PDB file of C-alpha atoms in Angstrom:
ATOM      1  CA  UNK A 251     118.884  82.336  74.976  1.00 64.00           C
ATOM      2  CA  UNK A 252     122.418  82.773  76.344  1.00 75.00           C
ATOM      3  CA  UNK A 253     122.303  86.445  75.349  1.00 92.00           C
ATOM      4  CA  UNK A 254     119.103  86.909  77.368  1.00 96.00           C
ATOM      5  CA  UNK A 255     121.017  86.303  80.595  1.00 92.00           C
ATOM      6  CA  UNK A 256     124.229  88.058  79.551  1.00 93.00           C
ATOM      7  CA  UNK A 257     124.731  91.230  81.605  1.00 92.00           C
ATOM      8  CA  UNK A 258     128.101  92.113  80.118  1.00 93.00           C
ATOM      9  CA  UNK A 259     128.468  95.875  79.924  1.00 90.00           C
ATOM     10  CA  UNK A 260     125.316  96.521  81.941  1.00 91.00           C
ATOM     11  CA  UNK A 261     125.653  99.173  84.653  1.00 89.00           C
ATOM     12  CA  UNK A 262     123.455  97.035  86.929  1.00 95.00           C
ATOM     13  CA  UNK A 263     125.529  93.836  86.576  1.00 95.00           C
ATOM     14  CA  UNK A 264     127.240  94.219  89.955  1.00 96.00           C
ATOM     15  CA  UNK A 265     123.838  94.421  91.703  1.00 97.00           C
ATOM     16  CA  UNK A 266     122.014  91.644  89.863  1.00 96.00           C
ATOM     17  CA  UNK A 267     119.918  94.104  87.862  1.00 97.00           C
ATOM     18  CA  UNK A 268     118.977  96.419  90.735  1.00 98.00           C
ATOM     19  CA  UNK A 269     119.283 100.186  90.382  1.00 98.00           C
ATOM     20  CA  UNK A 270     118.240 103.019  92.670  1.00 98.00           C
ATOM     21  CA  UNK A 271     117.153 105.732  90.257  1.00 98.00           C
ATOM     22  CA  UNK A 272     117.253 109.398  91.319  1.00 98.00           C
ATOM     23  CA  UNK A 273     113.949 111.230  91.010  1.00 98.00           C
ATOM     24  CA  UNK A 274     113.451 114.995  91.128  1.00 98.00           C
ATOM     25  CA  UNK A 275     110.215 116.236  92.695  1.00 98.00           C
ATOM     26  CA  UNK A 276     108.859 119.621  93.838  1.00 97.00           C
ATOM     27  CA  UNK A 277     109.633 118.464  97.382  1.00 97.00           C
ATOM     28  CA  UNK A 278     113.241 117.486  96.694  1.00 97.00           C
ATOM     29  CA  UNK A 279     115.269 114.621  95.262  1.00 98.00           C
ATOM     30  CA  UNK A 280     114.647 110.975  96.157  1.00 98.00           C
ATOM     31  CA  UNK A 281     115.440 107.494  94.845  1.00 98.00           C
ATOM     32  CA  UNK A 282     113.240 104.705  93.537  1.00 98.00           C
ATOM     33  CA  UNK A 283     114.093 101.013  93.290  1.00 98.00           C
ATOM     34  CA  UNK A 284     114.141  99.096  90.003  1.00 98.00           C
ATOM     35  CA  UNK A 285     115.344  95.651  88.972  1.00 98.00           C
ATOM     36  CA  UNK A 286     115.982  94.466  85.422  1.00 98.00           C
ATOM     37  CA  UNK A 287     115.524  90.840  84.374  1.00 98.00           C
ATOM     38  CA  UNK A 288     116.906  89.697  81.030  1.00 97.00           C
ATOM     39  CA  UNK A 289     117.882  91.323  77.754  1.00 97.00           C
ATOM     40  CA  UNK A 290     115.737  91.940  74.688  1.00 97.00           C
ATOM     41  CA  UNK A 291     116.498  94.892  72.417  1.00 96.00           C
ATOM     42  CA  UNK A 292     112.927  95.177  71.096  1.00 97.00           C
ATOM     43  CA  UNK A 293     110.692  94.221  74.066  1.00 98.00           C
ATOM     44  CA  UNK A 294     111.323  95.899  77.417  1.00 98.00           C
ATOM     45  CA  UNK A 295     108.407  95.984  79.887  1.00 98.00           C
ATOM     46  CA  UNK A 296     108.244  98.391  82.824  1.00 99.00           C
ATOM     47  CA  UNK A 297     105.867  97.022  85.471  1.00 99.00           C
ATOM     48  CA  UNK A 298     103.686  99.476  87.417  1.00 99.00           C
ATOM     49  CA  UNK A 299     102.304  97.898  90.580  1.00 98.00           C
ATOM     50  CA  UNK A 300      98.976  98.663  92.201  1.00 97.00           C
ATOM     51  CA  UNK A 301      97.969 100.204  95.468  1.00 95.00           C
ATOM     52  CA  UNK A 302      98.725 103.078  95.394  1.00 97.00           C
ATOM     53  CA  UNK A 303     101.839 102.308  97.435  1.00 97.00           C
ATOM     54  CA  UNK A 304     101.776  98.527  97.257  1.00 98.00           C
ATOM     55  CA  UNK A 305     105.016  96.994  95.894  1.00 98.00           C
ATOM     56  CA  UNK A 306     106.356  95.104  92.898  1.00 98.00           C
ATOM     57  CA  UNK A 307     106.416  91.918  94.974  1.00 98.00           C
ATOM     58  CA  UNK A 308     102.969  90.558  94.084  1.00 98.00           C
ATOM     59  CA  UNK A 309     104.028  90.652  90.416  1.00 98.00           C
ATOM     60  CA  UNK A 310     106.928  88.249  90.978  1.00 98.00           C
ATOM     61  CA  UNK A 311     105.077  85.448  89.187  1.00 97.00           C
ATOM     62  CA  UNK A 312     106.362  87.172  86.041  1.00 98.00           C
ATOM     63  CA  UNK A 313     109.574  85.280  86.772  1.00 98.00           C
ATOM     64  CA  UNK A 314     107.789  82.027  85.919  1.00 98.00           C
ATOM     65  CA  UNK A 315     106.715  83.182  82.435  1.00 98.00           C
ATOM     66  CA  UNK A 316     108.556  86.183  80.977  1.00 98.00           C
ATOM     67  CA  UNK A 317     112.132  84.819  80.894  1.00 98.00           C
ATOM     68  CA  UNK A 318     111.054  81.741  78.929  1.00 97.00           C
ATOM     69  CA  UNK A 319     109.506  84.095  76.370  1.00 97.00           C
ATOM     70  CA  UNK A 320     112.690  86.186  76.177  1.00 97.00           C
ATOM     71  CA  UNK A 321     111.021  89.309  77.574  1.00 98.00           C
ATOM     72  CA  UNK A 322     113.182  91.943  79.247  1.00 98.00           C
ATOM     73  CA  UNK A 323     111.266  93.421  82.170  1.00 98.00           C
ATOM     74  CA  UNK A 324     111.715  95.818  85.047  1.00 98.00           C
ATOM     75  CA  UNK A 325     110.295  95.598  88.529  1.00 98.00           C
ATOM     76  CA  UNK A 326     109.823  99.036  90.058  1.00 98.00           C
ATOM     77  CA  UNK A 327     108.635 100.323  93.421  1.00 98.00           C
ATOM     78  CA  UNK A 328     107.075 103.753  92.995  1.00 98.00           C
ATOM     79  CA  UNK A 329     108.120 106.566  95.331  1.00 98.00           C
ATOM     80  CA  UNK A 330     106.669 105.949  98.791  1.00 98.00           C
ATOM     81  CA  UNK A 331     106.623 102.182  98.331  1.00 98.00           C
ATOM     82  CA  UNK A 332     108.617  99.716 100.394  1.00 98.00           C
ATOM     83  CA  UNK A 333     111.878  99.360  98.433  1.00 98.00           C
ATOM     84  CA  UNK A 334     112.038 103.029  97.425  1.00 98.00           C
ATOM     85  CA  UNK A 335     112.391 106.200  99.446  1.00 98.00           C
ATOM     86  CA  UNK A 336     109.318 106.994 101.545  1.00 98.00           C
ATOM     87  CA  UNK A 337     109.166 110.756 102.078  1.00 98.00           C
ATOM     88  CA  UNK A 338     106.581 112.039 104.516  1.00 96.00           C
ATOM     89  CA  UNK A 339     105.075 114.707 102.284  1.00 97.00           C
ATOM     90  CA  UNK A 340     101.396 114.426 101.250  1.00 96.00           C
ATOM     91  CA  UNK A 341     101.924 116.908  98.413  1.00 97.00           C
ATOM     92  CA  UNK A 342     103.790 114.183  96.493  1.00 98.00           C
ATOM     93  CA  UNK A 343     100.843 111.808  96.199  1.00 97.00           C
ATOM     94  CA  UNK A 344      99.241 113.224  93.067  1.00 97.00           C
ATOM     95  CA  UNK A 345      98.702 111.531  89.708  1.00 97.00           C
ATOM     96  CA  UNK A 346     100.655 114.105  87.686  1.00 98.00           C
ATOM     97  CA  UNK A 347     103.641 113.819  89.993  1.00 98.00           C
ATOM     98  CA  UNK A 348     103.635 110.010  89.638  1.00 98.00           C
ATOM     99  CA  UNK A 349     103.439 110.361  85.827  1.00 98.00           C
ATOM    100  CA  UNK A 350     106.495 112.600  85.883  1.00 98.00           C
ATOM    101  CA  UNK A 351     108.262 110.007  88.022  1.00 98.00           C
ATOM    102  CA  UNK A 352     107.557 107.262  85.494  1.00 98.00           C
ATOM    103  CA  UNK A 353     108.967 109.467  82.736  1.00 98.00           C
ATOM    104  CA  UNK A 354     112.159 110.011  84.754  1.00 98.00           C
ATOM    105  CA  UNK A 355     112.462 106.253  85.299  1.00 98.00           C
ATOM    106  CA  UNK A 356     111.990 105.633  81.563  1.00 98.00           C
ATOM    107  CA  UNK A 357     114.768 108.035  80.684  1.00 98.00           C
ATOM    108  CA  UNK A 358     117.128 106.558  83.285  1.00 98.00           C
ATOM    109  CA  UNK A 359     116.516 103.024  82.039  1.00 98.00           C
ATOM    110  CA  UNK A 360     117.020 104.012  78.398  1.00 97.00           C
ATOM    111  CA  UNK A 361     113.593 102.847  77.224  1.00 98.00           C
ATOM    112  CA  UNK A 362     112.179 104.344  74.022  1.00 98.00           C
ATOM    113  CA  UNK A 363     109.643 104.040  71.208  1.00 97.00           C
ATOM    114  CA  UNK A 364     111.600 101.160  69.689  1.00 97.00           C
ATOM    115  CA  UNK A 365     111.208  98.876  72.712  1.00 98.00           C
ATOM    116  CA  UNK A 366     109.201 100.402  75.588  1.00 98.00           C
ATOM    117  CA  UNK A 367     106.083  98.583  76.775  1.00 98.00           C
ATOM    118  CA  UNK A 368     104.346  99.993  79.834  1.00 99.00           C
ATOM    119  CA  UNK A 369     102.318  97.578  81.987  1.00 99.00           C
ATOM    120  CA  UNK A 370     100.039  98.798  84.774  1.00 98.00           C
ATOM    121  CA  UNK A 371      97.949  96.647  87.117  1.00 98.00           C
ATOM    122  CA  UNK A 372      95.123  98.159  89.238  1.00 98.00           C
ATOM    123  CA  UNK A 373      96.352 101.624  90.383  1.00 98.00           C
ATOM    124  CA  UNK A 374      99.257 100.960  88.023  1.00 98.00           C
ATOM    125  CA  UNK A 375      96.639 100.934  85.258  1.00 98.00           C
ATOM    126  CA  UNK A 376      95.537 104.452  86.224  1.00 98.00           C
ATOM    127  CA  UNK A 377      99.149 105.534  86.043  1.00 98.00           C
ATOM    128  CA  UNK A 378      99.720 103.734  82.725  1.00 98.00           C
ATOM    129  CA  UNK A 379      96.693 105.413  81.122  1.00 98.00           C
ATOM    130  CA  UNK A 380      97.792 108.826  82.379  1.00 98.00           C
ATOM    131  CA  UNK A 381     101.351 108.236  81.191  1.00 98.00           C
ATOM    132  CA  UNK A 382     100.115 107.236  77.732  1.00 98.00           C
ATOM    133  CA  UNK A 383      97.971 110.367  77.490  1.00 98.00           C
ATOM    134  CA  UNK A 384     100.988 112.510  78.379  1.00 98.00           C
ATOM    135  CA  UNK A 385     103.895 110.686  76.729  1.00 98.00           C
ATOM    136  CA  UNK A 386     102.720 108.055  74.275  1.00 97.00           C
ATOM    137  CA  UNK A 387     105.364 109.193  71.779  1.00 98.00           C
ATOM    138  CA  UNK A 388     107.804 107.113  73.843  1.00 98.00           C
ATOM    139  CA  UNK A 389     105.669 103.941  73.913  1.00 98.00           C
ATOM    140  CA  UNK A 390     105.737 100.895  71.690  1.00 98.00           C
ATOM    141  CA  UNK A 391     102.832  99.293  73.549  1.00 98.00           C
ATOM    142  CA  UNK A 392     100.597  99.595  76.604  1.00 99.00           C
ATOM    143  CA  UNK A 393      98.972  97.063  78.950  1.00 99.00           C
ATOM    144  CA  UNK A 394      96.145  98.091  81.305  1.00 99.00           C
ATOM    145  CA  UNK A 395      95.417  95.211  83.661  1.00 98.00           C
ATOM    146  CA  UNK A 396      92.415  95.022  86.015  1.00 98.00           C
ATOM    147  CA  UNK A 397      91.674  98.750  85.981  1.00 98.00           C
ATOM    148  CA  UNK A 398      88.658 100.592  84.643  1.00 98.00           C
ATOM    149  CA  UNK A 399      89.193 104.024  83.100  1.00 98.00           C
ATOM    150  CA  UNK A 400      86.584 105.466  85.470  1.00 98.00           C
ATOM    151  CA  UNK A 401      86.600 105.334  89.259  1.00 97.00           C
ATOM    152  CA  UNK A 402      82.945 106.475  89.421  1.00 97.00           C
ATOM    153  CA  UNK A 403      82.025 103.481  87.241  1.00 97.00           C
ATOM    154  CA  UNK A 404      84.183 101.248  89.438  1.00 96.00           C
ATOM    155  CA  UNK A 405      82.283 102.438  92.514  1.00 96.00           C
ATOM    156  CA  UNK A 406      78.980 101.962  90.719  1.00 97.00           C
ATOM    157  CA  UNK A 407      79.920  98.363  89.889  1.00 97.00           C
ATOM    158  CA  UNK A 408      80.856  97.717  93.522  1.00 96.00           C
ATOM    159  CA  UNK A 409      77.548  99.121  94.780  1.00 95.00           C
ATOM    160  CA  UNK A 410      75.279  97.498  92.206  1.00 97.00           C
ATOM    161  CA  UNK A 411      76.994  94.168  91.479  1.00 97.00           C
ATOM    162  CA  UNK A 412      79.507  93.212  94.154  1.00 96.00           C
ATOM    163  CA  UNK A 413      77.798  94.346  97.342  1.00 96.00           C
ATOM    164  CA  UNK A 414      74.264  92.869  96.922  1.00 97.00           C
ATOM    165  CA  UNK A 415      75.405  89.189  97.035  1.00 96.00           C
ATOM    166  CA  UNK A 416      77.571  89.800 100.131  1.00 96.00           C
ATOM    167  CA  UNK A 417      76.464  88.854 103.628  1.00 96.00           C
ATOM    168  CA  UNK A 418      74.485  92.004 104.382  1.00 96.00           C
ATOM    169  CA  UNK A 419      75.220  91.974 108.098  1.00 96.00           C
ATOM    170  CA  UNK A 420      78.935  91.814 107.346  1.00 95.00           C
ATOM    171  CA  UNK A 421      78.594  94.599 104.773  1.00 95.00           C
ATOM    172  CA  UNK A 422      76.713  96.767 107.254  1.00 95.00           C
ATOM    173  CA  UNK A 423      79.480  96.260 109.800  1.00 95.00           C
ATOM    174  CA  UNK A 424      82.160  97.113 107.215  1.00 94.00           C
ATOM    175  CA  UNK A 425      80.362 100.344 106.351  1.00 92.00           C
ATOM    176  CA  UNK A 426      79.791 101.184 110.027  1.00 94.00           C
ATOM    177  CA  UNK A 427      83.497 100.834 110.785  1.00 92.00           C
ATOM    178  CA  UNK A 428      84.301 103.037 107.785  1.00 90.00           C
ATOM    179  CA  UNK A 429      81.858 105.740 108.913  1.00 89.00           C
ATOM    180  CA  UNK A 430      83.381 105.693 112.377  1.00 91.00           C
ATOM    181  CA  UNK A 431      86.929 105.913 111.012  1.00 88.00           C
ATOM    182  CA  UNK A 432      87.844 102.561 112.534  1.00 91.00           C
ATOM    183  CA  UNK A 433      89.438 100.995 109.468  1.00 88.00           C
ATOM    184  CA  UNK A 434      92.508 100.096 111.533  1.00 87.00           C
ATOM    185  CA  UNK A 435      90.350  97.830 113.693  1.00 90.00           C
ATOM    186  CA  UNK A 436      91.486  94.200 113.089  1.00 92.00           C
ATOM    187  CA  UNK A 437      87.845  93.173 112.637  1.00 94.00           C
ATOM    188  CA  UNK A 438      87.581  95.479 109.610  1.00 93.00           C
ATOM    189  CA  UNK A 439      90.316  93.711 107.664  1.00 91.00           C
ATOM    190  CA  UNK A 440      89.015  90.317 108.787  1.00 94.00           C
ATOM    191  CA  UNK A 441      85.545  91.098 107.429  1.00 95.00           C
ATOM    192  CA  UNK A 442      86.950  92.319 104.116  1.00 93.00           C
ATOM    193  CA  UNK A 443      89.103  89.222 103.705  1.00 94.00           C
ATOM    194  CA  UNK A 444      86.286  86.783 104.461  1.00 95.00           C
ATOM    195  CA  UNK A 445      83.510  88.499 102.534  1.00 95.00           C
ATOM    196  CA  UNK A 446      85.294  90.300  99.703  1.00 95.00           C
ATOM    197  CA  UNK A 447      89.022  89.707  99.161  1.00 96.00           C
ATOM    198  CA  UNK A 448      88.948  85.897  98.806  1.00 97.00           C
ATOM    199  CA  UNK A 449      86.095  86.263  96.293  1.00 97.00           C
ATOM    200  CA  UNK A 450      87.216  89.248  94.220  1.00 97.00           C
ATOM    201  CA  UNK A 451      90.844  90.173  94.985  1.00 97.00           C
ATOM    202  CA  UNK A 452      92.551  86.760  95.052  1.00 98.00           C
ATOM    203  CA  UNK A 453      90.281  83.728  94.681  1.00 97.00           C
ATOM    204  CA  UNK A 454      92.302  81.358  96.824  1.00 97.00           C
ATOM    205  CA  UNK A 455      91.891  80.416 100.478  1.00 95.00           C
ATOM    206  CA  UNK A 456      93.846  82.947 102.501  1.00 95.00           C
ATOM    207  CA  UNK A 457      96.355  80.333 103.662  1.00 96.00           C
ATOM    208  CA  UNK A 458      97.113  79.540 100.000  1.00 97.00           C
ATOM    209  CA  UNK A 459      97.858  83.097  98.904  1.00 97.00           C
ATOM    210  CA  UNK A 460     101.369  83.096  97.370  1.00 97.00           C
ATOM    211  CA  UNK A 461     104.055  84.395  99.667  1.00 98.00           C
ATOM    212  CA  UNK A 462     104.962  87.355  97.379  1.00 98.00           C
ATOM    213  CA  UNK A 463     101.323  88.503  97.488  1.00 98.00           C
ATOM    214  CA  UNK A 464     101.211  88.302 101.281  1.00 97.00           C
ATOM    215  CA  UNK A 465     104.572  90.056 101.491  1.00 98.00           C
ATOM    216  CA  UNK A 466     103.471  92.828  99.132  1.00 98.00           C
ATOM    217  CA  UNK A 467     100.230  93.438 101.017  1.00 95.00           C
ATOM    218  CA  UNK A 468     102.129  93.603 104.304  1.00 96.00           C
ATOM    219  CA  UNK A 469     104.359  96.305 102.801  1.00 98.00           C
ATOM    220  CA  UNK A 470     101.575  98.643 101.611  1.00 96.00           C
ATOM    221  CA  UNK A 471     102.225 102.210 102.730  1.00 97.00           C
ATOM    222  CA  UNK A 472      98.814 103.087 104.162  1.00 93.00           C
ATOM    223  CA  UNK A 473      99.795 106.734 104.568  1.00 95.00           C
ATOM    224  CA  UNK A 474      99.576 106.909 100.764  1.00 97.00           C
ATOM    225  CA  UNK A 475      97.055 104.164 100.011  1.00 95.00           C
ATOM    226  CA  UNK A 476      94.265 105.431 102.247  1.00 92.00           C
ATOM    227  CA  UNK A 477      94.312 109.107 101.147  1.00 93.00           C
ATOM    228  CA  UNK A 478      94.373 108.153  97.459  1.00 95.00           C
ATOM    229  CA  UNK A 479      92.295 104.949  97.204  1.00 93.00           C
ATOM    230  CA  UNK A 480      90.490 104.858 100.508  1.00 88.00           C
ATOM    231  CA  UNK A 481      90.826 102.164 103.181  1.00 86.00           C
ATOM    232  CA  UNK A 482      89.794  99.099 101.129  1.00 80.00           C
ATOM    233  CA  UNK A 483      89.339  97.568  97.680  1.00 81.00           C
ATOM    234  CA  UNK A 484      85.550  97.640  98.141  1.00 85.00           C
ATOM    235  CA  UNK A 485      85.279 100.848  96.131  1.00 86.00           C
ATOM    236  CA  UNK A 486      87.349 104.033  96.169  1.00 90.00           C
ATOM    237  CA  UNK A 487      86.854 107.029  98.436  1.00 87.00           C
ATOM    238  CA  UNK A 488      90.110 108.982  98.330  1.00 89.00           C
ATOM    239  CA  UNK A 489      91.734 111.448  95.928  1.00 94.00           C
ATOM    240  CA  UNK A 490      90.955 109.130  93.021  1.00 96.00           C
ATOM    241  CA  UNK A 491      87.201 109.374  93.634  1.00 95.00           C
ATOM    242  CA  UNK A 492      86.406 111.473  90.551  1.00 96.00           C
ATOM    243  CA  UNK A 493      89.121 110.143  88.224  1.00 97.00           C
ATOM    244  CA  UNK A 494      87.617 109.311  84.819  1.00 98.00           C
ATOM    245  CA  UNK A 495      89.406 108.983  81.481  1.00 98.00           C
ATOM    246  CA  UNK A 496      86.639 107.165  79.586  1.00 98.00           C
ATOM    247  CA  UNK A 497      86.290 110.018  77.109  1.00 98.00           C
ATOM    248  CA  UNK A 498      90.026 110.219  76.467  1.00 98.00           C
ATOM    249  CA  UNK A 499      90.741 106.607  75.494  1.00 98.00           C
ATOM    250  CA  UNK A 500      90.477 107.352  71.774  1.00 98.00           C
ATOM    251  CA  UNK A 501      93.553 109.577  72.107  1.00 98.00           C
ATOM    252  CA  UNK A 502      95.740 106.571  72.980  1.00 98.00           C
ATOM    253  CA  UNK A 503      96.836 105.287  69.573  1.00 98.00           C
ATOM    254  CA  UNK A 504      99.627 102.869  70.511  1.00 98.00           C
ATOM    255  CA  UNK A 505      98.829  99.119  70.571  1.00 98.00           C
ATOM    256  CA  UNK A 506      97.040  98.516  73.876  1.00 98.00           C
ATOM    257  CA  UNK A 507      95.956  95.378  75.714  1.00 99.00           C
ATOM    258  CA  UNK A 508      93.183  95.632  78.322  1.00 99.00           C
ATOM    259  CA  UNK A 509      93.044  92.667  80.712  1.00 98.00           C
ATOM    260  CA  UNK A 510      90.074  91.733  82.888  1.00 98.00           C
ATOM    261  CA  UNK A 511      88.582  88.823  84.776  1.00 98.00           C
ATOM    262  CA  UNK A 512      85.158  87.397  85.523  1.00 98.00           C
ATOM    263  CA  UNK A 513      85.397  87.803  89.304  1.00 98.00           C
ATOM    264  CA  UNK A 514      87.386  91.050  89.359  1.00 98.00           C
ATOM    265  CA  UNK A 515      86.541  94.103  91.456  1.00 97.00           C
ATOM    266  CA  UNK A 516      86.518  95.815  88.044  1.00 98.00           C
ATOM    267  CA  UNK A 517      83.572  95.314  85.672  1.00 98.00           C
ATOM    268  CA  UNK A 518      84.798  92.993  82.878  1.00 98.00           C
ATOM    269  CA  UNK A 519      82.111  94.273  80.505  1.00 98.00           C
ATOM    270  CA  UNK A 520      83.411  97.821  80.954  1.00 98.00           C
ATOM    271  CA  UNK A 521      86.995  96.634  80.458  1.00 98.00           C
ATOM    272  CA  UNK A 522      85.992  94.948  77.205  1.00 98.00           C
ATOM    273  CA  UNK A 523      84.277  98.185  76.159  1.00 98.00           C
ATOM    274  CA  UNK A 524      87.473 100.089  76.932  1.00 98.00           C
ATOM    275  CA  UNK A 525      89.334  98.040  74.341  1.00 98.00           C
ATOM    276  CA  UNK A 526      86.799  99.079  71.677  1.00 98.00           C
ATOM    277  CA  UNK A 527      87.459 102.767  72.447  1.00 98.00           C
ATOM    278  CA  UNK A 528      91.195 102.409  71.842  1.00 98.00           C
ATOM    279  CA  UNK A 529      92.155 102.780  68.169  1.00 98.00           C
ATOM    280  CA  UNK A 530      94.558  99.822  68.432  1.00 98.00           C
ATOM    281  CA  UNK A 531      93.045  98.047  71.429  1.00 98.00           C
ATOM    282  CA  UNK A 532      92.261  94.458  72.298  1.00 98.00           C
ATOM    283  CA  UNK A 533      90.731  92.770  75.329  1.00 98.00           C
ATOM    284  CA  UNK A 534      91.871  89.589  77.070  1.00 98.00           C
ATOM    285  CA  UNK A 535      89.502  87.883  79.509  1.00 98.00           C
ATOM    286  CA  UNK A 536      90.400  85.555  82.397  1.00 98.00           C
ATOM    287  CA  UNK A 537      87.256  83.477  83.113  1.00 98.00           C
ATOM    288  CA  UNK A 538      88.507  82.072  86.419  1.00 98.00           C
ATOM    289  CA  UNK A 539      90.336  85.155  87.637  1.00 98.00           C
ATOM    290  CA  UNK A 540      89.776  88.005  90.063  1.00 98.00           C
ATOM    291  CA  UNK A 541      91.580  91.305  90.611  1.00 98.00           C
ATOM    292  CA  UNK A 542      94.790  89.276  90.875  1.00 98.00           C
ATOM    293  CA  UNK A 543      94.120  87.124  87.827  1.00 98.00           C
ATOM    294  CA  UNK A 544      97.904  87.162  87.478  1.00 98.00           C
ATOM    295  CA  UNK A 545      97.749  84.724  90.423  1.00 98.00           C
ATOM    296  CA  UNK A 546      94.415  82.901  90.347  1.00 98.00           C
ATOM    297  CA  UNK A 547      94.002  82.480  86.558  1.00 98.00           C
ATOM    298  CA  UNK A 548      97.679  82.543  85.806  1.00 98.00           C
ATOM    299  CA  UNK A 549      98.008  80.393  82.675  1.00 98.00           C
ATOM    300  CA  UNK A 550      95.228  82.282  80.888  1.00 98.00           C
ATOM    301  CA  UNK A 551      96.596  85.621  82.075  1.00 98.00           C
ATOM    302  CA  UNK A 552     100.110  85.110  80.794  1.00 98.00           C
ATOM    303  CA  UNK A 553      98.903  83.553  77.554  1.00 98.00           C
ATOM    304  CA  UNK A 554      97.175  86.852  76.819  1.00 98.00           C
ATOM    305  CA  UNK A 555     100.031  89.070  77.964  1.00 98.00           C
ATOM    306  CA  UNK A 556     102.758  87.170  76.120  1.00 98.00           C
ATOM    307  CA  UNK A 557     100.614  86.862  73.011  1.00 98.00           C
ATOM    308  CA  UNK A 558     100.142  90.622  72.883  1.00 98.00           C
ATOM    309  CA  UNK A 559     103.851  91.354  73.350  1.00 98.00           C
ATOM    310  CA  UNK A 560     104.768  88.846  70.645  1.00 98.00           C
ATOM    311  CA  UNK A 561     102.177  90.208  68.206  1.00 98.00           C
ATOM    312  CA  UNK A 562     103.328  93.812  68.595  1.00 98.00           C
ATOM    313  CA  UNK A 563     106.964  92.796  68.349  1.00 98.00           C
ATOM    314  CA  UNK A 564     106.236  90.887  65.129  1.00 97.00           C
ATOM    315  CA  UNK A 565     104.960  94.101  63.529  1.00 93.00           C
ATOM    316  CA  UNK A 566     108.531  95.315  63.540  1.00 81.00           C
TER     317      UNK A 566
END
């Protein structure tokens, strides 16, 4: 275990594992923030956060589980997110451009087919699927957490399953504020928290949400989040509206873990189906969890994640 914490010879030793990685884009050169934790020559996990344009911060519970398992992992704020550069250029907020960014980060960090596991949660799952379809020759394994491979199916699930049990007066008010473009109204967020978020995003009383989750949500770049996802987690309405890779899952041949939860905003039955479409897929279910099962069904969540990483590593 001593070697796990030994940063001798590491370029990031002076900064405690932090590196600002240069990224080339059609709109110029920028920098994105990464932080390495630990050393493991065969298991290195790059974490893709959700949003779009949330931050790595809500994933910090990894610190309570991955080091003990000897996993090397990398926090990473995508371009536009809080710890990275935040250019004011809407042309940058496209899936293909983000995929190219991830590939540049991989190269800079020295990750390859012998050790590279890509983990994506929520929007990060969209990005992980797209990266695998474009560059799976560099992957040893893939984790898609709390993200369906179809935004139309995600919206269908919200309309048919999540919305009917809600307080219908509250739902009507939420939709009215959306129609009127008043999603910055404090009452809008308050309604979503009370009637949706504490039931399906993080199933804890709001005053018990972990500080990293609160901090990450406060750092969301809404100039990116709203155009791509839409104003809330109660369905998508932005650029991602028609995104659907259901028919392409069979092309992802690397070992893949799909993670879902009973109370998620994402349909757990669809997520389980996704795993059957992947040639080397498996599904892990969190019966007490929501969209942030990494927080509210944590022991079950990490049991599944660490088990998958260990199983793939054991294949050699």
